[in-house]
Amino acid sequence: MTDAPVTIVIGSAGRRLYLIDWFRAAFDTLGLSGRIIVAENDASSAAASYGDETRLLPRYTDPAYGEEVLRLVDEVEPRLFLTANDFELMQLHVNSGIADALRDRGVFVPGVSAAWQVGCADKLRMAQMLEDVDVPTPKTVKGSDLDLLTDVGENGEFVVKHRFGSRSSGLAVVTGGDVDEAVVNSAKSVPPRADRTDPRDDVVVQPRMPGSEYGVDIVSSLLDPGPLTGVFARRKLRMRAGESDKAVTVDPGPFREASGKIARAAELSGLIDVDMFLDDQGRASVIDINPRFGGGYPFVHLAGADVPLYYVSQIFGIPIDEGWNQYEAGVISAKYQETRVTARGSQEISDSSTAVEHT
Ligand SMILES: Nc1ncnc2c1ncn2[C@@H]1O[C@H](COP(=O)(O)OP(=O)(O)O)[C@@H](O)[C@H]1O
Ligand SMILES: [Mg+2]
């Protein structure tokens, strides 16, 4: 063990305690004395007290958020600032632009370019960006532009979903004749947005892709963004709360070409999670990109991939062999539930009328 502890910050890990475990394991493997600071908004979340130290950050919507992140970074001097939350990524890379300020301080902030970060949150824009770089993706139109959806036969199947959604929000699968009604229904639950007049503008419609659905993690170097250094794929066997719940690892070959194009165009550094379909001819098309560790990473990690080890080795300049991007195909894993105490002496009254949080 070297003496001086090295520090990383993991933000909004929420329920993903395995990420903290696997970064700890990476420090151990490389013989580093590492300190993991968990930054959360909710002091009693499962992850908040699971790191070596906890720091509370304001909500991402709070104007003080950017300033507080910089204050935290100046205090603890991490080499990596990682977050598993889409809203926090948007704050870091786009709204506050502090991802660049962090990089100027020598902190690695994995992710995609600001333009792709915006695209990842907007399914209409993403479809356009993917088409522009020749990555197959279903034709995507706004709920208010259904006349652009050619070939709407009565029996063709379509997917209706929230344009800025996540975790399958506003999702419906319908046949051609029912698209109008499904758009109106989905539009009822879109969140409010300034300057938007027609809520159907925030709903998108796509043809339903044939074939099976896969989750693909694609990885680029933190030191040299763009070129691919890893592609890991699993076929989704069961979904729960918008996340893969059971999956089987598969050969990444069919996904490599689309992954390479995305990584290059998005100036990728680190890992992102991509939803793809594979048709009968083995052609991949992309339906969704989550620019962070997604809920599907555990399935490839448990089959042998090790992205936390790759990150730590790159950041601290300790060479490792290529084993980190190898995994075994045909491994099935399933998630399960755990619970841990996250606060004591709380004054919360059990029958209080305060609202229960639904996530
Ligand atoms: N065009 C499509 N064809 C087939 N299935 C789809 C399509 N779009 C979405 N789905 C299904 O709906 C799920 C959620 O859609 P997705 O675009 O990934 O949005 P998000 O994960 O952001 O809610 C997908 O995982 C997939 O199972
Ligand atoms: Mg998705």
mmCIF file of C-alpha atoms and ligand atoms in Angstrom:
data_model
loop_
_atom_site.group_PDB
_atom_site.id
_atom_site.type_symbol
_atom_site.label_atom_id
_atom_site.label_comp_id
_atom_site.label_asym_id
_atom_site.label_seq_id
_atom_site.Cartn_x
_atom_site.Cartn_y
_atom_site.Cartn_z
ATOM 1 C CA MET A 1 0.000 0.000 0.000
ATOM 2 C CA THR A 2 1.205 3.487 -0.777
ATOM 3 C CA ASP A 3 0.774 5.922 2.075
ATOM 4 C CA ALA A 4 -1.055 8.946 0.658
ATOM 5 C CA PRO A 5 -4.759 8.130 0.211
ATOM 6 C CA VAL A 6 -6.217 8.909 -3.199
ATOM 7 C CA THR A 7 -9.738 10.251 -3.459
ATOM 8 C CA ILE A 8 -12.700 9.804 -5.780
ATOM 9 C CA VAL A 9 -16.214 11.224 -5.504
ATOM 10 C CA ILE A 10 -19.278 9.174 -6.438
ATOM 11 C CA GLY A 11 -22.438 11.258 -6.735
ATOM 12 C CA SER A 12 -26.037 10.071 -6.505
ATOM 13 C CA ALA A 13 -25.204 6.379 -6.274
ATOM 14 C CA GLY A 14 -28.640 5.989 -4.661
ATOM 15 C CA ARG A 15 -29.357 2.259 -4.691
ATOM 16 C CA ARG A 16 -26.208 1.281 -6.607
ATOM 17 C CA LEU A 17 -23.989 0.328 -3.694
ATOM 18 C CA TYR A 18 -22.207 -2.201 -5.889
ATOM 19 C CA LEU A 19 -20.429 0.699 -7.635
ATOM 20 C CA ILE A 20 -18.867 1.725 -4.330
ATOM 21 C CA ASP A 21 -17.898 -1.882 -3.578
ATOM 22 C CA TRP A 22 -16.289 -2.321 -6.981
ATOM 23 C CA PHE A 23 -14.267 0.910 -6.775
ATOM 24 C CA ARG A 24 -13.074 -0.229 -3.345
ATOM 25 C CA ALA A 25 -12.074 -3.576 -4.828
ATOM 26 C CA ALA A 26 -10.189 -1.747 -7.613
ATOM 27 C CA PHE A 27 -8.185 0.222 -5.023
ATOM 28 C CA ASP A 28 -7.363 -3.038 -3.237
ATOM 29 C CA THR A 29 -6.329 -4.805 -6.448
ATOM 30 C CA LEU A 30 -3.986 -1.950 -7.372
ATOM 31 C CA GLY A 31 -2.584 -1.629 -3.841
ATOM 32 C CA LEU A 32 -3.840 1.931 -3.411
ATOM 33 C CA SER A 33 -5.107 3.424 -0.209
ATOM 34 C CA GLY A 34 -8.297 4.951 -1.633
ATOM 35 C CA ARG A 35 -10.927 7.219 -0.126
ATOM 36 C CA ILE A 36 -14.440 7.133 -1.622
ATOM 37 C CA ILE A 37 -16.528 10.211 -0.909
ATOM 38 C CA VAL A 38 -20.205 9.722 -1.529
ATOM 39 C CA ALA A 39 -22.017 12.924 -2.497
ATOM 40 C CA GLU A 40 -25.779 12.762 -2.132
ATOM 41 C CA ASN A 41 -28.681 15.105 -1.729
ATOM 42 C CA ASP A 42 -30.506 12.728 0.605
ATOM 43 C CA ALA A 43 -28.551 12.015 3.797
ATOM 44 C CA SER A 44 -30.528 8.835 4.463
ATOM 45 C CA SER A 45 -30.296 7.279 0.989
ATOM 46 C CA ALA A 46 -28.867 3.758 0.885
ATOM 47 C CA ALA A 47 -25.546 4.978 -0.550
ATOM 48 C CA ALA A 48 -25.077 8.157 1.525
ATOM 49 C CA SER A 49 -23.326 6.464 4.457
ATOM 50 C CA TYR A 50 -21.770 3.623 2.489
ATOM 51 C CA GLY A 51 -18.614 5.408 1.353
ATOM 52 C CA ASP A 52 -15.599 6.360 3.451
ATOM 53 C CA GLU A 53 -17.071 9.843 3.885
ATOM 54 C CA THR A 54 -20.372 11.514 3.048
ATOM 55 C CA ARG A 55 -20.923 15.009 1.687
ATOM 56 C CA LEU A 56 -24.370 16.498 1.172
ATOM 57 C CA LEU A 57 -24.969 18.475 -2.003
ATOM 58 C CA PRO A 58 -27.929 20.750 -2.802
ATOM 59 C CA ARG A 59 -30.536 19.436 -5.238
ATOM 60 C CA TYR A 60 -29.465 19.728 -8.871
ATOM 61 C CA THR A 61 -32.187 22.301 -9.416
ATOM 62 C CA ASP A 62 -30.729 24.534 -6.671
ATOM 63 C CA PRO A 63 -28.766 27.495 -8.103
ATOM 64 C CA ALA A 64 -26.088 26.792 -5.465
ATOM 65 C CA TYR A 65 -25.424 23.273 -6.830
ATOM 66 C CA GLY A 66 -22.478 24.152 -9.138
ATOM 67 C CA GLU A 67 -20.784 26.318 -6.524
ATOM 68 C CA GLU A 68 -21.106 23.566 -3.893
ATOM 69 C CA VAL A 69 -19.604 20.932 -6.195
ATOM 70 C CA LEU A 70 -16.598 23.171 -6.823
ATOM 71 C CA ARG A 71 -16.275 23.807 -3.087
ATOM 72 C CA LEU A 72 -16.366 20.055 -2.411
ATOM 73 C CA VAL A 73 -13.776 19.353 -5.092
ATOM 74 C CA ASP A 74 -11.460 22.068 -3.792
ATOM 75 C CA GLU A 75 -11.776 20.606 -0.312
ATOM 76 C CA VAL A 76 -11.290 16.889 -0.984
ATOM 77 C CA GLU A 77 -9.233 17.103 -4.220
ATOM 78 C CA PRO A 78 -10.612 13.995 -5.958
ATOM 79 C CA ARG A 79 -9.209 12.665 -9.231
ATOM 80 C CA LEU A 80 -12.611 11.381 -10.394
ATOM 81 C CA PHE A 81 -16.119 12.817 -10.145
ATOM 82 C CA LEU A 82 -18.636 10.202 -11.152
ATOM 83 C CA THR A 83 -22.396 10.398 -11.027
ATOM 84 C CA ALA A 84 -25.072 7.838 -11.778
ATOM 85 C CA ASN A 85 -27.883 10.400 -12.126
ATOM 86 C CA ASP A 86 -29.100 11.902 -15.419
ATOM 87 C CA PHE A 87 -30.179 15.226 -13.915
ATOM 88 C CA GLU A 88 -26.855 15.656 -12.157
ATOM 89 C CA LEU A 89 -25.041 14.902 -15.433
ATOM 90 C CA MET A 90 -27.101 17.564 -17.162
ATOM 91 C CA GLN A 91 -26.134 20.080 -14.484
ATOM 92 C CA LEU A 92 -22.454 19.145 -14.689
ATOM 93 C CA HIS A 93 -22.040 19.014 -18.452
ATOM 94 C CA VAL A 94 -24.622 21.479 -19.757
ATOM 95 C CA ASN A 95 -26.487 23.800 -17.407
ATOM 96 C CA SER A 96 -23.664 24.903 -15.132
ATOM 97 C CA GLY A 97 -20.830 23.827 -17.442
ATOM 98 C CA ILE A 98 -18.758 22.943 -14.372
ATOM 99 C CA ALA A 99 -17.558 19.656 -15.902
ATOM 100 C CA ASP A 100 -14.922 21.750 -17.694
ATOM 101 C CA ALA A 101 -14.031 23.637 -14.519
ATOM 102 C CA LEU A 102 -13.522 20.273 -12.801
ATOM 103 C CA ARG A 103 -11.340 19.010 -15.647
ATOM 104 C CA ASP A 104 -9.255 22.203 -15.391
ATOM 105 C CA ARG A 105 -8.636 21.170 -11.782
ATOM 106 C CA GLY A 106 -7.349 17.762 -12.949
ATOM 107 C CA VAL A 107 -10.521 15.842 -12.111
ATOM 108 C CA PHE A 108 -11.750 13.163 -14.556
ATOM 109 C CA VAL A 109 -15.459 13.563 -15.322
ATOM 110 C CA PRO A 110 -16.598 10.630 -17.481
ATOM 111 C CA GLY A 111 -19.328 11.268 -20.021
ATOM 112 C CA VAL A 112 -20.180 12.563 -23.456
ATOM 113 C CA SER A 113 -19.875 16.016 -25.066
ATOM 114 C CA ALA A 114 -22.382 18.660 -23.954
ATOM 115 C CA ALA A 115 -24.263 18.334 -27.282
ATOM 116 C CA TRP A 116 -24.678 14.566 -26.821
ATOM 117 C CA GLN A 117 -25.592 15.023 -23.166
ATOM 118 C CA VAL A 118 -28.512 17.185 -24.320
ATOM 119 C CA GLY A 119 -29.360 14.565 -26.966
ATOM 120 C CA CYS A 120 -29.372 11.760 -24.413
ATOM 121 C CA ALA A 121 -32.172 13.519 -22.528
ATOM 122 C CA ASP A 122 -34.258 14.257 -25.643
ATOM 123 C CA LYS A 123 -35.344 11.215 -27.660
ATOM 124 C CA LEU A 124 -36.332 13.318 -30.676
ATOM 125 C CA ARG A 125 -32.969 15.042 -30.885
ATOM 126 C CA MET A 126 -31.111 11.785 -30.199
ATOM 127 C CA ALA A 127 -32.767 10.081 -33.193
ATOM 128 C CA GLN A 128 -31.547 12.933 -35.408
ATOM 129 C CA MET A 129 -28.026 12.839 -33.964
ATOM 130 C CA LEU A 130 -27.810 9.079 -34.512
ATOM 131 C CA GLU A 131 -29.030 9.408 -38.118
ATOM 132 C CA ASP A 132 -26.434 12.114 -38.721
ATOM 133 C CA VAL A 133 -23.635 9.676 -37.840
ATOM 134 C CA ASP A 134 -25.189 6.704 -39.708
ATOM 135 C CA VAL A 135 -26.237 4.718 -36.652
ATOM 136 C CA PRO A 136 -29.516 2.869 -37.346
ATOM 137 C CA THR A 137 -32.366 4.076 -35.103
ATOM 138 C CA PRO A 138 -36.158 3.907 -35.481
ATOM 139 C CA LYS A 139 -37.814 6.820 -37.265
ATOM 140 C CA THR A 140 -38.916 9.164 -34.489
ATOM 141 C CA VAL A 141 -41.615 11.838 -34.716
ATOM 142 C CA LYS A 142 -43.273 14.188 -32.229
ATOM 143 C CA GLY A 143 -46.770 13.319 -31.052
ATOM 144 C CA SER A 144 -47.910 16.585 -32.678
ATOM 145 C CA ASP A 145 -46.362 15.627 -36.060
ATOM 146 C CA LEU A 146 -48.018 12.274 -36.693
ATOM 147 C CA ASP A 147 -48.455 13.067 -40.394
ATOM 148 C CA LEU A 148 -44.659 12.611 -40.707
ATOM 149 C CA LEU A 149 -45.111 8.999 -39.683
ATOM 150 C CA THR A 150 -45.512 7.361 -43.083
ATOM 151 C CA ASP A 151 -46.753 3.778 -43.502
ATOM 152 C CA VAL A 152 -49.042 3.880 -40.483
ATOM 153 C CA GLY A 153 -50.950 0.772 -41.425
ATOM 154 C CA GLU A 154 -53.790 -0.302 -39.140
ATOM 155 C CA ASN A 155 -51.780 -3.345 -38.039
ATOM 156 C CA GLY A 156 -48.277 -1.864 -37.782
ATOM 157 C CA GLU A 157 -47.095 -1.546 -34.182
ATOM 158 C CA PHE A 158 -45.806 1.672 -32.648
ATOM 159 C CA VAL A 159 -44.180 2.733 -29.419
ATOM 160 C CA VAL A 160 -45.395 5.947 -27.790
ATOM 161 C CA LYS A 161 -43.247 7.413 -24.995
ATOM 162 C CA HIS A 162 -42.214 10.633 -23.285
ATOM 163 C CA ARG A 163 -39.706 12.606 -25.332
ATOM 164 C CA PHE A 164 -37.717 13.641 -22.243
ATOM 165 C CA GLY A 165 -38.637 10.509 -20.324
ATOM 166 C CA SER A 166 -36.771 7.812 -18.465
ATOM 167 C CA ARG A 167 -37.669 4.531 -16.781
ATOM 168 C CA SER A 168 -40.267 3.860 -19.471
ATOM 169 C CA SER A 169 -42.327 6.956 -18.619
ATOM 170 C CA GLY A 170 -45.452 7.483 -20.720
ATOM 171 C CA LEU A 171 -44.791 4.230 -22.582
ATOM 172 C CA ALA A 172 -47.442 2.446 -24.651
ATOM 173 C CA VAL A 173 -47.258 -0.075 -27.482
ATOM 174 C CA VAL A 174 -50.204 0.292 -29.881
ATOM 175 C CA THR A 175 -51.288 -0.579 -33.408
ATOM 176 C CA GLY A 176 -51.551 2.100 -36.131
ATOM 177 C CA GLY A 177 -55.210 3.026 -35.603
ATOM 178 C CA ASP A 178 -54.638 3.761 -31.896
ATOM 179 C CA VAL A 179 -51.574 6.013 -32.117
ATOM 180 C CA ASP A 180 -53.523 9.308 -31.853
ATOM 181 C CA GLU A 181 -55.305 8.252 -28.696
ATOM 182 C CA ALA A 182 -52.096 6.843 -27.154
ATOM 183 C CA VAL A 183 -50.293 10.151 -27.796
ATOM 184 C CA VAL A 184 -53.070 12.095 -26.059
ATOM 185 C CA ASN A 185 -52.923 9.697 -23.093
ATOM 186 C CA SER A 186 -49.134 9.818 -22.824
ATOM 187 C CA ALA A 187 -49.217 13.634 -23.083
ATOM 188 C CA LYS A 188 -51.394 13.776 -19.933
ATOM 189 C CA SER A 189 -48.433 12.726 -17.806
ATOM 190 C CA VAL A 190 -45.590 14.768 -19.373
ATOM 191 C CA PRO A 191 -43.979 17.092 -16.825
ATOM 192 C CA PRO A 192 -44.520 20.839 -17.363
ATOM 193 C CA ARG A 193 -41.921 22.675 -19.439
ATOM 194 C CA ALA A 194 -41.477 26.423 -19.979
ATOM 195 C CA ASP A 195 -42.439 27.739 -23.468
ATOM 196 C CA ARG A 196 -44.191 24.546 -24.475
ATOM 197 C CA THR A 197 -47.689 25.061 -25.837
ATOM 198 C CA ASP A 198 -48.734 21.574 -27.013
ATOM 199 C CA PRO A 199 -47.922 18.747 -24.548
ATOM 200 C CA ARG A 200 -47.924 16.337 -27.527
ATOM 201 C CA ASP A 201 -44.614 18.009 -28.529
ATOM 202 C CA ASP A 202 -43.129 16.186 -25.537
ATOM 203 C CA VAL A 203 -44.299 12.758 -26.671
ATOM 204 C CA VAL A 204 -42.529 10.763 -29.396
ATOM 205 C CA VAL A 205 -43.721 7.921 -31.588
ATOM 206 C CA GLN A 206 -41.527 5.254 -33.219
ATOM 207 C CA PRO A 207 -42.212 2.029 -35.096
ATOM 208 C CA ARG A 208 -41.871 -0.892 -32.720
ATOM 209 C CA MET A 209 -38.525 -2.536 -33.432
ATOM 210 C CA PRO A 210 -38.614 -6.252 -34.207
ATOM 211 C CA GLY A 211 -36.206 -8.687 -32.579
ATOM 212 C CA SER A 212 -34.680 -8.832 -29.096
ATOM 213 C CA GLU A 213 -33.546 -6.014 -26.836
ATOM 214 C CA TYR A 214 -30.003 -5.709 -25.535
ATOM 215 C CA GLY A 215 -28.210 -3.437 -23.123
ATOM 216 C CA VAL A 216 -24.737 -2.497 -24.325
ATOM 217 C CA ASP A 217 -22.055 -0.757 -22.289
ATOM 218 C CA ILE A 218 -19.561 1.069 -24.435
ATOM 219 C CA VAL A 219 -16.295 2.369 -23.030
ATOM 220 C CA SER A 220 -13.599 4.802 -24.162
ATOM 221 C CA SER A 221 -10.396 5.799 -22.479
ATOM 222 C CA LEU A 222 -10.567 8.549 -19.853
ATOM 223 C CA LEU A 223 -7.194 9.760 -21.136
ATOM 224 C CA ASP A 224 -7.996 9.716 -24.854
ATOM 225 C CA PRO A 225 -11.745 10.280 -25.440
ATOM 226 C CA GLY A 226 -13.383 8.891 -28.594
ATOM 227 C CA PRO A 227 -11.892 5.541 -29.649
ATOM 228 C CA LEU A 228 -13.611 2.456 -28.176
ATOM 229 C CA THR A 229 -11.755 0.413 -25.591
ATOM 230 C CA GLY A 230 -14.594 -1.892 -24.512
ATOM 231 C CA VAL A 231 -18.032 -3.141 -25.643
ATOM 232 C CA PHE A 232 -20.100 -5.349 -23.337
ATOM 233 C CA ALA A 233 -23.528 -6.707 -24.240
ATOM 234 C CA ARG A 234 -26.336 -8.588 -22.527
ATOM 235 C CA ARG A 235 -29.788 -9.596 -23.694
ATOM 236 C CA LYS A 236 -32.519 -8.329 -21.416
ATOM 237 C CA LEU A 237 -34.577 -11.173 -20.031
ATOM 238 C CA ARG A 238 -36.751 -9.238 -17.556
ATOM 239 C CA MET A 239 -37.340 -5.548 -16.794
ATOM 240 C CA ARG A 240 -38.459 -4.093 -13.458
ATOM 241 C CA ALA A 241 -39.130 -0.386 -12.744
ATOM 242 C CA GLY A 242 -37.559 0.540 -16.098
ATOM 243 C CA GLU A 243 -34.319 -1.332 -15.320
ATOM 244 C CA SER A 244 -32.918 -4.699 -16.439
ATOM 245 C CA ASP A 245 -33.728 -7.179 -13.694
ATOM 246 C CA LYS A 246 -32.427 -10.332 -15.317
ATOM 247 C CA ALA A 247 -30.095 -10.570 -18.313
ATOM 248 C CA VAL A 248 -27.738 -12.927 -20.111
ATOM 249 C CA THR A 249 -24.344 -11.780 -21.375
ATOM 250 C CA VAL A 250 -23.727 -12.167 -25.119
ATOM 251 C CA ASP A 251 -20.952 -11.683 -27.655
ATOM 252 C CA PRO A 252 -20.528 -7.933 -28.322
ATOM 253 C CA GLY A 253 -19.625 -8.408 -32.034
ATOM 254 C CA PRO A 254 -22.928 -7.288 -33.598
ATOM 255 C CA PHE A 255 -22.901 -4.055 -31.553
ATOM 256 C CA ARG A 256 -19.332 -2.958 -32.212
ATOM 257 C CA GLU A 257 -19.878 -0.862 -35.318
ATOM 258 C CA ALA A 258 -22.728 1.266 -33.924
ATOM 259 C CA SER A 259 -20.832 1.577 -30.625
ATOM 260 C CA GLY A 260 -17.710 2.849 -32.360
ATOM 261 C CA LYS A 261 -19.655 5.494 -34.268
ATOM 262 C CA ILE A 262 -21.388 6.707 -31.110
ATOM 263 C CA ALA A 263 -18.163 6.816 -29.078
ATOM 264 C CA ARG A 264 -16.383 8.864 -31.722
ATOM 265 C CA ALA A 265 -19.237 11.282 -32.377
ATOM 266 C CA ALA A 266 -19.991 11.798 -28.677
ATOM 267 C CA GLU A 267 -16.318 12.259 -27.713
ATOM 268 C CA LEU A 268 -16.923 9.543 -25.177
ATOM 269 C CA SER A 269 -14.785 9.230 -22.079
ATOM 270 C CA GLY A 270 -15.535 6.319 -19.770
ATOM 271 C CA LEU A 271 -18.654 4.144 -19.862
ATOM 272 C CA ILE A 272 -22.158 4.770 -21.190
ATOM 273 C CA ASP A 273 -25.176 2.469 -21.358
ATOM 274 C CA VAL A 274 -27.015 2.027 -24.674
ATOM 275 C CA ASP A 275 -30.290 0.203 -25.448
ATOM 276 C CA MET A 276 -30.186 -1.626 -28.790
ATOM 277 C CA PHE A 277 -32.351 -4.029 -30.779
ATOM 278 C CA LEU A 278 -30.966 -6.758 -32.987
ATOM 279 C CA ASP A 279 -33.107 -7.837 -35.951
ATOM 280 C CA ASP A 280 -33.262 -11.260 -37.660
ATOM 281 C CA GLN A 281 -30.333 -10.370 -39.903
ATOM 282 C CA GLY A 282 -28.214 -9.429 -36.889
ATOM 283 C CA ARG A 283 -28.381 -5.678 -37.551
ATOM 284 C CA ALA A 284 -28.281 -3.451 -34.478
ATOM 285 C CA SER A 285 -30.323 -0.285 -34.020
ATOM 286 C CA VAL A 286 -30.184 2.103 -31.104
ATOM 287 C CA ILE A 287 -33.230 3.311 -29.184
ATOM 288 C CA ASP A 288 -31.839 5.002 -26.061
ATOM 289 C CA ILE A 289 -28.552 6.193 -24.519
ATOM 290 C CA ASN A 290 -27.927 6.693 -20.795
ATOM 291 C CA PRO A 291 -24.576 8.528 -20.559
ATOM 292 C CA ARG A 292 -23.451 6.873 -17.285
ATOM 293 C CA PHE A 293 -23.213 3.550 -15.473
ATOM 294 C CA GLY A 294 -26.686 2.120 -16.068
ATOM 295 C CA GLY A 295 -28.604 -0.555 -14.218
ATOM 296 C CA GLY A 296 -27.244 -3.162 -16.647
ATOM 297 C CA TYR A 297 -23.550 -2.829 -15.833
ATOM 298 C CA PRO A 298 -23.640 -5.433 -13.006
ATOM 299 C CA PHE A 299 -24.553 -8.153 -15.520
ATOM 300 C CA VAL A 300 -21.280 -7.741 -17.420
ATOM 301 C CA HIS A 301 -19.185 -6.997 -14.331
ATOM 302 C CA LEU A 302 -20.286 -10.274 -12.761
ATOM 303 C CA ALA A 303 -19.295 -12.017 -16.006
ATOM 304 C CA GLY A 304 -15.756 -10.635 -15.811
ATOM 305 C CA ALA A 305 -15.642 -7.022 -17.086
ATOM 306 C CA ASP A 306 -14.139 -4.491 -14.661
ATOM 307 C CA VAL A 307 -14.629 -0.834 -15.553
ATOM 308 C CA PRO A 308 -13.936 0.524 -12.035
ATOM 309 C CA LEU A 309 -10.529 -1.183 -12.214
ATOM 310 C CA TYR A 310 -9.946 0.368 -15.663
ATOM 311 C CA TYR A 311 -10.884 3.857 -14.384
ATOM 312 C CA VAL A 312 -8.659 3.623 -11.319
ATOM 313 C CA SER A 313 -5.730 2.262 -13.307
ATOM 314 C CA GLN A 314 -5.990 5.070 -15.857
ATOM 315 C CA ILE A 315 -6.481 7.841 -13.334
ATOM 316 C CA PHE A 316 -3.591 6.827 -11.127
ATOM 317 C CA GLY A 317 -1.312 5.624 -13.956
ATOM 318 C CA ILE A 318 -1.058 1.991 -12.855
ATOM 319 C CA PRO A 319 -0.931 -0.375 -15.859
ATOM 320 C CA ILE A 320 -3.297 -3.361 -15.961
ATOM 321 C CA ASP A 321 -3.687 -6.045 -18.612
ATOM 322 C CA GLU A 322 -6.586 -6.224 -21.089
ATOM 323 C CA GLY A 323 -8.553 -8.559 -18.823
ATOM 324 C CA TRP A 324 -10.742 -5.649 -17.643
ATOM 325 C CA ASN A 325 -12.613 -5.634 -20.972
ATOM 326 C CA GLN A 326 -13.102 -9.402 -21.286
ATOM 327 C CA TYR A 327 -16.167 -11.242 -20.041
ATOM 328 C CA GLU A 328 -17.811 -14.593 -20.426
ATOM 329 C CA ALA A 329 -20.866 -14.899 -22.695
ATOM 330 C CA GLY A 330 -23.867 -16.928 -21.547
ATOM 331 C CA VAL A 331 -23.821 -15.775 -17.911
ATOM 332 C CA ILE A 332 -27.296 -15.106 -16.507
ATOM 333 C CA SER A 333 -27.607 -12.865 -13.442
ATOM 334 C CA ALA A 334 -30.680 -11.627 -11.582
ATOM 335 C CA LYS A 335 -31.048 -8.701 -9.175
ATOM 336 C CA TYR A 336 -32.348 -9.010 -5.649
ATOM 337 C CA GLN A 337 -33.295 -6.679 -2.847
ATOM 338 C CA GLU A 338 -31.313 -5.586 0.207
ATOM 339 C CA THR A 339 -31.946 -3.072 2.986
ATOM 340 C CA ARG A 340 -29.585 -1.227 5.330
ATOM 341 C CA VAL A 341 -29.977 1.205 8.227
ATOM 342 C CA THR A 342 -29.190 4.721 7.005
ATOM 343 C CA ALA A 343 -29.977 6.879 10.074
ATOM 344 C CA ARG A 344 -30.589 6.532 13.834
ATOM 345 C CA GLY A 345 -32.281 8.800 16.355
ATOM 346 C CA SER A 346 -34.517 10.232 13.667
ATOM 347 C CA GLN A 347 -37.401 12.412 14.886
ATOM 348 C CA GLU A 348 -39.645 11.403 11.975
ATOM 349 C CA ILE A 349 -43.068 10.465 13.353
ATOM 350 C CA SER A 350 -44.342 7.255 11.878
ATOM 351 C CA ASP A 351 -47.906 8.436 11.337
ATOM 352 C CA SER A 352 -46.921 11.910 10.111
ATOM 353 C CA SER A 353 -48.847 13.157 7.110
ATOM 354 C CA THR A 354 -45.708 13.988 5.139
ATOM 355 C CA ALA A 355 -45.795 12.473 1.687
ATOM 356 C CA VAL A 356 -44.028 9.200 1.009
ATOM 357 C CA GLU A 357 -41.513 9.524 -1.763
ATOM 358 C CA HIS A 358 -42.295 7.380 -4.821
ATOM 359 C CA THR A 359 -39.361 6.596 -7.076
HETATM 360 N N1 LIG B 1 -39.036 1.684 -30.857
HETATM 361 C C1 LIG B 1 -39.127 0.728 -29.935
HETATM 362 N N2 LIG B 1 -39.344 -0.566 -30.310
HETATM 363 C C2 LIG B 1 -39.495 -1.555 -29.394
HETATM 364 N N3 LIG B 1 -39.430 -1.356 -28.052
HETATM 365 C C3 LIG B 1 -39.222 -0.093 -27.625
HETATM 366 C C4 LIG B 1 -39.037 1.004 -28.532
HETATM 367 N N4 LIG B 1 -38.884 2.129 -27.806
HETATM 368 C C5 LIG B 1 -38.924 1.758 -26.506
HETATM 369 N N5 LIG B 1 -39.124 0.428 -26.398
HETATM 370 C C6 LIG B 1 -39.232 -0.328 -25.124
HETATM 371 O O1 LIG B 1 -39.496 0.596 -24.074
HETATM 372 C C7 LIG B 1 -38.404 0.653 -23.140
HETATM 373 C C8 LIG B 1 -38.151 2.102 -22.699
HETATM 374 O O2 LIG B 1 -37.852 2.925 -23.808
HETATM 375 P P1 LIG B 1 -36.514 3.780 -23.901
HETATM 376 O O3 LIG B 1 -36.490 4.436 -25.239
HETATM 377 O O4 LIG B 1 -35.347 2.936 -23.552
HETATM 378 O O5 LIG B 1 -36.755 4.923 -22.836
HETATM 379 P P2 LIG B 1 -36.315 5.127 -21.303
HETATM 380 O O6 LIG B 1 -35.455 3.956 -20.896
HETATM 381 O O7 LIG B 1 -35.545 6.410 -21.315
HETATM 382 O O8 LIG B 1 -37.604 5.236 -20.571
HETATM 383 C C9 LIG B 1 -37.242 0.039 -23.888
HETATM 384 O O9 LIG B 1 -36.322 -0.545 -22.979
HETATM 385 C C10 LIG B 1 -37.928 -0.990 -24.786
HETATM 386 O O10 LIG B 1 -38.213 -2.183 -24.063
HETATM 387 MG MG MG B 2 -33.927 2.964 -21.936
#
